[in-house]
Amino acid sequence: MGHAAHDAHVGHEMHAAHGAQAGHAAHAAHDPNVFRRQFWIVLLLTLPVIAWSGEVQAWLGYRAPAFIGSEWIPPVLGTAVFLYGGRVFLLGARDELSQRRPGMMTLIGLAILVAFVASWAATLGLFSVDVWWELASLITVMSLGHWIEMRSIMQAQGALSALSDLLPDTAERLTDGGAERIPLGAVGIGDLLLIRPGARVPADGEVVAGDAELDESMITGESRPVAKEPGARVIAGTVALGGSLRIRVTAVGEQTALSGIMRLVAEAQASRSHAQLLADRAAALLFFVALGAGVVTLGVWVAIGKPEEALIRTATVLVIACPHALGLAIPLVIAISTTLGAQHGLLVRDRMALERARDVDLVIFDKTGTLTRGTPVIAGVSAAPGTEETALLALAASVEADSEHPLARAIARAADDRGIQVPMATGFQARAGVGARAMVDRRDVQVGGPRLLADAGLGVPESLRTATDGWARDGRTVLYIIADGRLLGALAAEDEIRGEAREAVDRLHGMGVRVAMLTGDARAVADSVARRIGIDEVAAEILPADKAAAVRQLQAGGARVAMVGDGVNDAPALAQAEVGIAIGAGTDVAVESAGIILVRDDPRDVAAAIELSRAAYRKMAQNLVWATAYNAVAIPIAAGVLAPMGVILPMSVGAVVMSASTIIVAVNAQLLRGLRL
Ligand code: ADP
Ligand code: MG
């Protein structure tokens, strides 16, 4: 229907590669410039048609210069306008009909065909009134309307093409022979590139030397420059500020994060959504309403003995009822909201997820790495009598040497900072959500949380109690070290709470959303963190495998849940929630389990995502209500219901009204850009 045409524009101007829908013949012409040229040519042809129209002359009381054949000006130029300007609408109609999806183009096509046939009939003396000037001005206005419409669709996608403009045309490659300037396409993986101050990074890579601050705002939405030193990753499209870098290229072209983001945005924009399906159905319905109204109009006017008026009224009804606005309402909002999100570091993988986000009434945060920094540090060591603190740390570091867990790394760092000699361990085993185990100097050593202690059937002796209780109260994670079944001591790991966490929770509460926290950490620690951030509900000591079940339990109360996690070990929980949000995924758009990806590590972006969803929904609803109300009022007037009171809508005015209603929808969608996230 109407939308099909528009979707195709949305789809195709944006990413010609995804051209499944773009192959459409009628839409191949849907380039704003084509419509602009068509509009001016058609306008030039239409002016004489109007000037020499008998009806207009009678109204305005003037006589157009008469010469031999001057009475043929309206039919000849009118036919030219019909054939040249009406062509795209007729082709569109043919397309729609051949796909059995009659819509906007079919209605316009039918309307101009009716007017064209009626006018020739009049010119050949079969009718008294011709509508040449109305037909010509109708096509002119339609061309103008299409031009403006195409332009606003292009603008909606402007941000996306702006993303592709981020890449420089050339790069500066460093070889043994010095620096050389090469075209972007010649950059290969492993190349060493020089990035001068103020230059754009041409490919993804790793900093080898130099240090500079990078403006990454165009990719992550982060407005503050990010300092980069050797070892740091850089993203193609970002800008070096006040410093130069040497980078080793790790990804080029399609493999870069920028390409991934563009692909994601394009896919999200092209993907179907519930609102879109609703608009589709409304547009389909409207086609038959329009056709029905046209038939009734024709019948009634013929019945009261006014066949000429019948044809004009019918054509006007068909023009007025074009589900243009309806077809544009949803795709435009989708295009604008996904690009707006991408500009603010909210990547939408699944449109439905963004759409559902507006109904979310409970947000569950994973604690570690989401509400906290995720890089804990060892803040306390307490050894049981008979054990040295240094020896304790050495054992723990030895067990954890092979582990990737953030807590393991904190232990390794602590041992390293204190210059402790760490013995080599063998037979390392990790137990998710519990701890780690290995053989050190022929001793069976385990490191882990309260679960580990419970599994080993051990209690915390009085000598350690004061320290561990105090740590837990302060929100520190307590880890126990057990060797050959004996508790040797405990460590406290402190994971700094993100400054933005509190604000994120407050904002969500302000939006009427409950906030919960899910963690594998001990109850006391979880409660302490939750209290400081202002979170109401806590699920603690949850094994990674049980996180999805915990989400299900929270959903059981009827809550519509958004789960926010890191997207790697929280994948099942993200998938279980109505809306899965991966946080701090950076530019890794491959987080499959999440519907929305937050590029930044900022929990406040969760509130922003919900706000975006709500705002987009409001816009769609407004547009649909507007488009429906417009039709309900305009169709009867076009049909001539008010004719007894002397109110008759000329066909060209009908076209103006129709175009205006479409432009209002487009402008309203554009207002979404003003949203502050
Ligand atoms: P979270 O849900 O907070 O991301 P995890 O599920 O990764 O936490 O871990 C939960 C708990 O399991 C940790 O608080 C810790 O007590 C214990 N744990 C898991 N892995 C390890 C490890 N490698 N070393 C020590 N403790 C661990
Ligand atoms: Mg985690």
XYZ file of C-alpha atoms and ligand atoms in Angstrom, residues 366-369 400 403-408 411 428 430-436 447-451 477-479 518-522 542-544 547 566 569-570, ligand 1:
67
model
C 23.165 -6.553 36.394
C 25.373 -5.153 39.165
C 28.895 -5.896 38.089
C 30.097 -3.796 35.221
C 43.411 -17.050 39.655
C 40.997 -16.780 35.108
C 39.408 -14.067 33.012
C 37.033 -13.012 35.816
C 37.376 -9.347 36.882
C 37.821 -10.467 40.503
C 40.648 -12.768 39.433
C 43.755 -10.370 42.819
C 42.905 -24.715 36.987
C 36.605 -22.186 37.038
C 33.126 -22.570 38.547
C 30.833 -19.899 37.179
C 29.297 -17.771 39.910
C 31.129 -19.707 42.601
C 34.887 -19.361 42.314
C 38.050 -20.981 41.035
C 39.068 -19.025 45.908
C 35.495 -17.823 45.811
C 32.452 -16.237 47.428
C 29.962 -17.357 50.076
C 28.672 -20.176 47.891
C 32.771 -8.394 47.785
C 34.244 -10.924 50.194
C 36.332 -13.747 48.739
C 20.533 -8.834 39.815
C 23.898 -10.178 40.932
C 25.901 -13.249 41.735
C 27.470 -11.380 44.594
C 26.623 -11.936 48.285
C 22.181 -15.782 41.618
C 24.260 -18.230 39.603
C 24.881 -17.091 36.000
C 19.753 -15.259 35.875
C 26.988 -6.873 29.578
C 27.439 -13.867 30.345
C 24.046 -12.253 30.733
P 27.996 -10.871 38.850
O 26.629 -11.459 38.798
O 28.073 -9.806 39.903
O 28.494 -10.416 37.522
P 29.453 -13.452 38.833
O 28.266 -14.289 38.521
O 30.506 -13.322 37.798
O 29.027 -12.005 39.403
O 30.129 -14.028 40.161
C 29.362 -14.154 41.326
C 30.234 -14.475 42.514
O 30.928 -15.705 42.306
C 31.307 -13.458 42.765
O 30.843 -12.410 43.578
C 32.352 -14.290 43.517
O 31.976 -14.427 44.862
C 32.236 -15.649 42.873
N 33.200 -15.860 41.772
C 32.928 -16.132 40.488
N 34.065 -16.328 39.788
C 35.081 -16.145 40.646
C 36.524 -16.179 40.522
N 37.148 -16.463 39.389
N 37.256 -15.939 41.632
C 36.656 -15.660 42.795
N 35.325 -15.595 42.969
C 34.538 -15.849 41.920
